[in-house]
Structure formats: structure tokens, C-alpha cells
CSV table of C-alpha atoms in Angstrom, one decimal:
chain,number,residue,atom,x,y,z
A,1,UNK,CA,-12.0,-10.2,-18.5
A,2,UNK,CA,-10.7,-6.4,-18.3
A,3,UNK,CA,-10.7,-5.3,-21.8
A,4,UNK,CA,-7.5,-4.3,-23.7
A,5,UNK,CA,-7.9,-0.7,-23.6
A,6,UNK,CA,-8.2,-0.7,-19.6
A,7,UNK,CA,-5.2,-2.8,-19.3
A,8,UNK,CA,-3.0,-0.7,-21.8
A,9,UNK,CA,-4.3,2.5,-20.0
A,10,UNK,CA,-3.3,1.3,-16.5
A,11,UNK,CA,-0.2,-0.2,-17.5
A,12,UNK,CA,0.9,3.3,-19.4
A,13,UNK,CA,-0.1,5.0,-16.1
A,14,UNK,CA,1.9,2.5,-13.8
A,15,UNK,CA,4.8,2.7,-16.1
A,16,UNK,CA,5.1,6.5,-16.2
A,17,UNK,CA,4.8,6.5,-12.6
A,18,UNK,CA,7.7,4.0,-12.0
A,19,UNK,CA,9.9,5.9,-14.6
A,20,UNK,CA,9.2,9.2,-12.7
A,21,UNK,CA,10.1,7.7,-9.3
A,22,UNK,CA,13.4,6.1,-10.5
A,23,UNK,CA,14.4,9.3,-12.2
A,24,UNK,CA,14.1,11.3,-8.7
A,25,UNK,CA,16.0,8.9,-7.0
A,26,UNK,CA,18.9,9.0,-9.6
A,27,UNK,CA,18.9,12.9,-9.4
A,28,UNK,CA,19.0,12.5,-5.4
A,29,UNK,CA,22.1,10.1,-5.7
A,30,UNK,CA,23.7,12.4,-8.4
A,31,UNK,CA,23.2,15.2,-5.9
A,32,UNK,CA,24.7,13.4,-3.1
A,33,UNK,CA,27.8,12.4,-4.8
A,34,UNK,CA,28.6,15.6,-6.0
A,35,UNK,CA,28.4,17.1,-2.3
A,36,UNK,CA,30.6,14.5,-1.1
A,37,UNK,CA,33.3,15.1,-3.6
A,38,UNK,CA,33.0,18.7,-3.1
A,39,UNK,CA,33.5,18.3,0.5
A,40,UNK,CA,36.4,15.9,0.1
A,41,UNK,CA,38.2,18.2,-2.5
A,42,UNK,CA,37.9,21.2,-0.3
A,43,UNK,CA,39.4,19.3,2.6
A,44,UNK,CA,42.1,17.9,0.6
A,45,UNK,CA,43.0,21.4,-0.8
A,46,UNK,CA,43.2,23.2,2.7
A,47,UNK,CA,44.4,20.5,4.9
A,48,UNK,CA,48.1,22.0,4.9
A,49,UNK,CA,46.5,24.9,6.9
A,50,UNK,CA,44.5,23.1,9.3
A,51,UNK,CA,47.0,23.1,12.3
A,52,UNK,CA,47.3,26.7,12.0
A,53,UNK,CA,43.7,27.6,11.5
A,54,UNK,CA,41.3,25.8,14.1
A,55,UNK,CA,38.3,27.8,12.8
A,56,UNK,CA,38.9,26.3,9.2
A,57,UNK,CA,39.0,23.0,10.8
A,58,UNK,CA,35.7,23.5,12.3
A,59,UNK,CA,34.2,24.7,9.1
A,60,UNK,CA,35.3,21.7,7.3
A,61,UNK,CA,34.1,19.3,10.0
A,62,UNK,CA,30.8,21.2,10.1
A,63,UNK,CA,30.6,20.9,6.2
A,64,UNK,CA,31.3,17.1,6.2
A,65,UNK,CA,28.9,16.5,8.9
A,66,UNK,CA,26.3,18.1,6.7
A,67,UNK,CA,27.2,16.3,3.9
A,68,UNK,CA,26.6,13.2,6.0
A,69,UNK,CA,23.2,14.4,7.3
A,70,UNK,CA,22.2,15.0,4.0
A,71,UNK,CA,23.0,11.4,3.0
A,72,UNK,CA,21.3,10.0,5.7
A,73,UNK,CA,18.0,11.8,4.7
A,74,UNK,CA,18.7,10.9,1.0
A,75,UNK,CA,19.1,7.2,1.8
A,76,UNK,CA,15.6,7.3,3.9
A,77,UNK,CA,13.9,9.1,0.8
A,78,UNK,CA,15.7,6.3,-1.6
A,79,UNK,CA,14.3,3.7,0.7
A,80,UNK,CA,10.7,5.3,0.6
A,81,UNK,CA,10.8,5.5,-3.2
A,82,UNK,CA,12.2,2.3,-3.7
A,83,UNK,CA,9.0,0.8,-1.3
A,84,UNK,CA,6.8,3.0,-3.8
A,85,UNK,CA,8.2,1.3,-7.0
A,86,UNK,CA,8.0,-2.2,-5.3
A,87,UNK,CA,4.1,-1.5,-4.5
A,88,UNK,CA,3.6,-0.3,-8.2
A,89,UNK,CA,5.1,-3.1,-9.5
A,90,UNK,CA,2.9,-5.6,-7.4
A,91,UNK,CA,-0.2,-3.7,-8.5
A,92,UNK,CA,1.1,-3.8,-12.2
A,93,UNK,CA,1.6,-7.6,-11.8
A,94,UNK,CA,-1.7,-8.0,-10.0
A,95,UNK,CA,-3.6,-6.4,-13.0
A,96,UNK,CA,-2.1,-8.6,-15.3
A,97,UNK,CA,-3.1,-11.4,-13.2
A,98,UNK,CA,-6.6,-10.5,-13.1
A,99,UNK,CA,-7.1,-9.8,-16.6
A,100,UNK,CA,-5.8,-13.6,-17.3
A,101,UNK,CA,-9.0,-15.1,-14.9
A,102,UNK,CA,-11.7,-17.1,-16.4
A,103,UNK,CA,-14.3,-16.7,-13.3
A,104,UNK,CA,-15.4,-14.4,-11.0
A,105,UNK,CA,-14.3,-16.6,-8.0
A,106,UNK,CA,-10.7,-16.8,-9.8
A,107,UNK,CA,-10.6,-12.9,-10.0
A,108,UNK,CA,-11.5,-12.4,-6.4
A,109,UNK,CA,-9.1,-15.1,-5.1
A,110,UNK,CA,-6.2,-13.0,-6.8
A,111,UNK,CA,-7.6,-9.8,-5.2
A,112,UNK,CA,-7.4,-11.2,-1.8
A,113,UNK,CA,-4.0,-12.9,-2.1
A,114,UNK,CA,-2.4,-9.8,-3.6
A,115,UNK,CA,-4.0,-7.4,-1.3
A,116,UNK,CA,-2.2,-9.1,1.6
A,117,UNK,CA,1.0,-7.6,0.2
A,118,UNK,CA,-0.6,-4.0,1.2
A,119,UNK,CA,-2.0,-4.6,4.4
A,120,UNK,CA,-1.2,-6.8,7.6
A,121,UNK,CA,-4.5,-8.4,7.5
A,122,UNK,CA,-7.2,-8.5,4.9
A,123,UNK,CA,-10.5,-10.4,4.9
A,124,UNK,CA,-13.1,-10.4,2.0
A,125,UNK,CA,-16.9,-10.1,2.8
A,126,UNK,CA,-19.7,-11.0,0.3
A,127,UNK,CA,-22.7,-8.9,0.0
A,128,UNK,CA,-26.1,-11.0,-0.3
A,129,UNK,CA,-29.2,-9.2,0.1
A,130,UNK,CA,-28.9,-7.4,3.5
A,131,UNK,CA,-26.4,-9.8,4.6
A,132,UNK,CA,-22.6,-9.5,4.7
A,133,UNK,CA,-20.8,-13.1,4.9
A,134,UNK,CA,-16.8,-13.8,5.4
A,135,UNK,CA,-15.2,-15.5,2.3
A,136,UNK,CA,-11.5,-15.5,2.6
A,137,UNK,CA,-8.8,-14.0,5.1
A,138,UNK,CA,-5.0,-13.6,4.8
A,139,UNK,CA,-2.6,-12.5,7.4
A,140,UNK,CA,-4.3,-13.7,10.5
A,141,UNK,CA,-2.8,-15.7,13.4
A,142,UNK,CA,-3.5,-18.9,14.8
A,143,UNK,CA,-6.8,-20.5,13.8
A,144,UNK,CA,-8.2,-17.4,12.0
A,145,UNK,CA,-8.2,-18.7,8.6
A,146,UNK,CA,-10.7,-19.1,5.8
A,147,UNK,CA,-12.9,-21.1,7.8
A,148,UNK,CA,-13.0,-18.8,10.7
A,149,UNK,CA,-13.7,-15.8,8.4
A,150,UNK,CA,-16.6,-17.6,6.7
A,151,UNK,CA,-18.3,-18.1,10.2
A,152,UNK,CA,-18.6,-14.1,10.3
A,153,UNK,CA,-21.8,-13.1,9.3
A,154,UNK,CA,-24.0,-9.7,10.1
A,155,UNK,CA,-26.7,-7.7,8.6
A,156,UNK,CA,-25.4,-4.6,6.2
A,157,UNK,CA,-27.5,-2.3,8.3
A,158,UNK,CA,-25.5,-3.0,11.6
A,159,UNK,CA,-23.2,-0.1,12.4
A,160,UNK,CA,-20.0,-1.6,10.9
A,161,UNK,CA,-16.9,-0.3,9.0
A,162,UNK,CA,-18.2,-3.0,6.1
A,163,UNK,CA,-21.7,-1.9,6.3
A,164,UNK,CA,-20.9,1.9,6.1
A,165,UNK,CA,-18.6,0.9,3.0
A,166,UNK,CA,-21.1,-1.0,1.3
A,167,UNK,CA,-24.0,1.4,1.9
A,168,UNK,CA,-22.2,4.3,1.2
A,169,UNK,CA,-20.3,2.9,-1.8
A,170,UNK,CA,-17.3,4.6,-0.8
A,171,UNK,CA,-14.1,3.7,1.2
A,172,UNK,CA,-13.9,4.1,4.8
A,173,UNK,CA,-10.6,4.4,6.9
A,174,UNK,CA,-10.3,5.4,10.6
A,175,UNK,CA,-10.1,3.7,14.2
A,176,UNK,CA,-11.7,0.4,15.5
A,177,UNK,CA,-14.1,2.5,17.8
A,178,UNK,CA,-15.7,4.7,15.2
A,179,UNK,CA,-18.8,2.2,14.6
A,180,UNK,CA,-20.7,0.9,17.4
A,181,UNK,CA,-21.1,-2.5,16.2
A,182,UNK,CA,-17.3,-3.3,14.8
A,183,UNK,CA,-17.2,-5.8,17.4
A,184,UNK,CA,-19.2,-8.2,15.2
A,185,UNK,CA,-16.0,-8.3,12.9
A,186,UNK,CA,-13.3,-7.7,15.4
A,187,UNK,CA,-14.3,-10.2,18.0
A,188,UNK,CA,-13.4,-12.9,15.4
A,189,UNK,CA,-10.2,-11.4,14.5
A,190,UNK,CA,-8.1,-11.6,17.6
A,191,UNK,CA,-7.8,-10.1,21.1
A,192,UNK,CA,-5.8,-6.6,20.3
A,193,UNK,CA,-7.6,-4.0,18.2
A,194,UNK,CA,-5.8,-2.6,15.4
A,195,UNK,CA,-4.7,0.9,15.3
A,196,UNK,CA,-6.4,1.4,11.8
A,197,UNK,CA,-9.2,-0.2,9.7
A,198,UNK,CA,-10.5,0.2,6.5
A,199,UNK,CA,-13.0,-0.8,4.1
A,200,UNK,CA,-13.2,-0.8,0.5
A,201,UNK,CA,-16.5,-1.5,-1.6
A,202,UNK,CA,-16.5,-3.8,-4.5
A,203,UNK,CA,-19.1,-2.3,-6.8
A,204,UNK,CA,-20.7,-3.9,-9.9
A,205,UNK,CA,-23.3,-2.0,-12.1
A,206,UNK,CA,-23.6,0.6,-9.2
A,207,UNK,CA,-24.1,-1.6,-6.2
A,208,UNK,CA,-21.7,-3.3,-3.7
A,209,UNK,CA,-21.5,-6.8,-4.0
A,210,UNK,CA,-18.6,-7.3,-1.5
A,211,UNK,CA,-16.2,-5.2,0.6
A,212,UNK,CA,-12.5,-5.8,1.1
A,213,UNK,CA,-11.7,-5.3,4.8
A,214,UNK,CA,-8.1,-4.5,5.9
A,215,UNK,CA,-6.4,-3.6,9.1
A,216,UNK,CA,-3.1,-2.8,10.5
A,217,UNK,CA,-3.0,-5.8,13.2
A,218,UNK,CA,-0.3,-4.8,15.8
A,219,UNK,CA,1.7,-2.5,13.6
A,220,UNK,CA,1.1,1.6,13.0
A,221,UNK,CA,-1.4,2.9,10.5
A,222,UNK,CA,1.0,3.6,7.8
A,223,UNK,CA,1.5,-0.2,7.5
A,224,UNK,CA,-1.7,-0.1,5.0
A,225,UNK,CA,-1.5,1.1,1.4
A,226,UNK,CA,-4.8,2.4,1.1
A,227,UNK,CA,-4.5,3.4,-2.5
A,228,UNK,CA,-2.8,0.4,-3.7
A,229,UNK,CA,-6.0,-1.7,-2.1
A,230,UNK,CA,-8.5,0.9,-3.8
A,231,UNK,CA,-6.8,0.3,-7.2
A,232,UNK,CA,-7.0,-3.5,-6.8
A,233,UNK,CA,-10.5,-3.6,-5.9
A,234,UNK,CA,-11.5,-1.3,-8.6
A,235,UNK,CA,-9.9,-3.1,-11.4
A,236,UNK,CA,-11.3,-6.3,-9.9
A,237,UNK,CA,-14.7,-4.9,-10.0
A,238,UNK,CA,-14.2,-4.1,-13.6
A,239,UNK,CA,-13.2,-7.5,-14.3
A,240,UNK,CA,-16.2,-9.2,-12.7
A,241,UNK,CA,-18.6,-6.9,-14.4
A,242,UNK,CA,-17.2,-7.4,-17.8
A,243,UNK,CA,-17.1,-11.5,-17.3
């Protein structure tokens, strides 16, 4: 299992990140409220002169419009920060879940299940010798379940995104046409190619023993949270190594 020092360090980092995010959201809400209150007070103080001063009315209208636009911007920013906070909460929960597992298989099951929170589609490939074989998948439509994923098998030396990540021991992210033999994977996953695909190697003692594949399916490239996926794979690799 992941040792206590690792778990405590990751937990402190995540909690610090969440606290800073929430603090920023609260500050922006306070700024918006102050701006709206200022606009309303200015309007009430001057409303007696509005009928005789068209330029003043235009100025107040412009000021209120600016306040509204700023409110829209802050709402969008708050939504983005709320999503980031939610993602961090899932990462934190997953780390705890991985820490509780008693076997390598259970660790990897937790990884695949939770990874589906950060990408529309995920598949996990196990590396044995020169071969890569599918193990589990999430987010696929129709008949593309674990059984179909397990039928995917190819050489690590083939020019695929999975092979690139496994041999390079580094995350790969890009379009589906970047490797000449990605069809060995994509042909099993549906007819329409995704905008973005990524592959994150799970390393144990300096070598890749598996690769987490993810893609954006029919959504845009921003539907994948690469940083969260890399964090989960890294922690899972540590947990597997320590068992």
C-alpha cells in the first residue's frame, strides 16, 4: 500500500490547492457585490437629475452594463474554479481508495474506474514482454466493454500512442493521426476518431508495466483532464510497487 508519508504529503498538497481556489472564488464574489452595490447607490443618488441630464442616464446605463458583464465573467470564472475544486476532491478520494486496496488488481480497478471521471473514454493496457493487451475500459458505447477491450492486442514496437508512451516512459498527448498504426487501437473503439488521445505509462521499478489510454470521444480536446490522470497513474504505480 502507499505509505503514510506519501499519502499525507499528497493530502496536504491537495487541501492547500482547494483552499487557495475557494479563497479566490470568495474574493471575486465580494468584488462583484461591491461593484453592484456601488452602481445601485450611484443610480439612486442621481435619479432625481436623470430627466434633465441625458448624458448622466447614458453614463449610469453604461456603468450598470459594465457591472453586468463583469458579473457574467465572474460567474464563468467561478464555474471553472468549482470544476477544478470538484476534480481535486475526486483525486483526493481516489488516492484514499487506492491506499486501501490489498492487491495490484484492485488498485488498477480503482484507477480505471476513477480515471473515467477525467476523460470521456478510458482503456487500460497491460504490457507483457513486447506485447500490449487491453484489460478494462470505461465510457465506450454499445458492445465496447471489458470483453471487447480485452480482444485488443498488438506489439509495443508498433507505431501506436500506447507503444510510444510505454517505450518513452512519458505521457503522450495529441491527435489520432500522429502514429501510423493507431488504427490497431482506434478501429476497436468506434467509427468516429476523437479529437484528442492521450497515453500515460504506469511505471514500476523504472519500466512500463501498463498504459492508461484516454480520448475525448465526440467532445472537444478540453474534455480530458490530463493532470488528474497523470496524478492517479503515478499514485497507482507507487502503490503497486510497494505491495
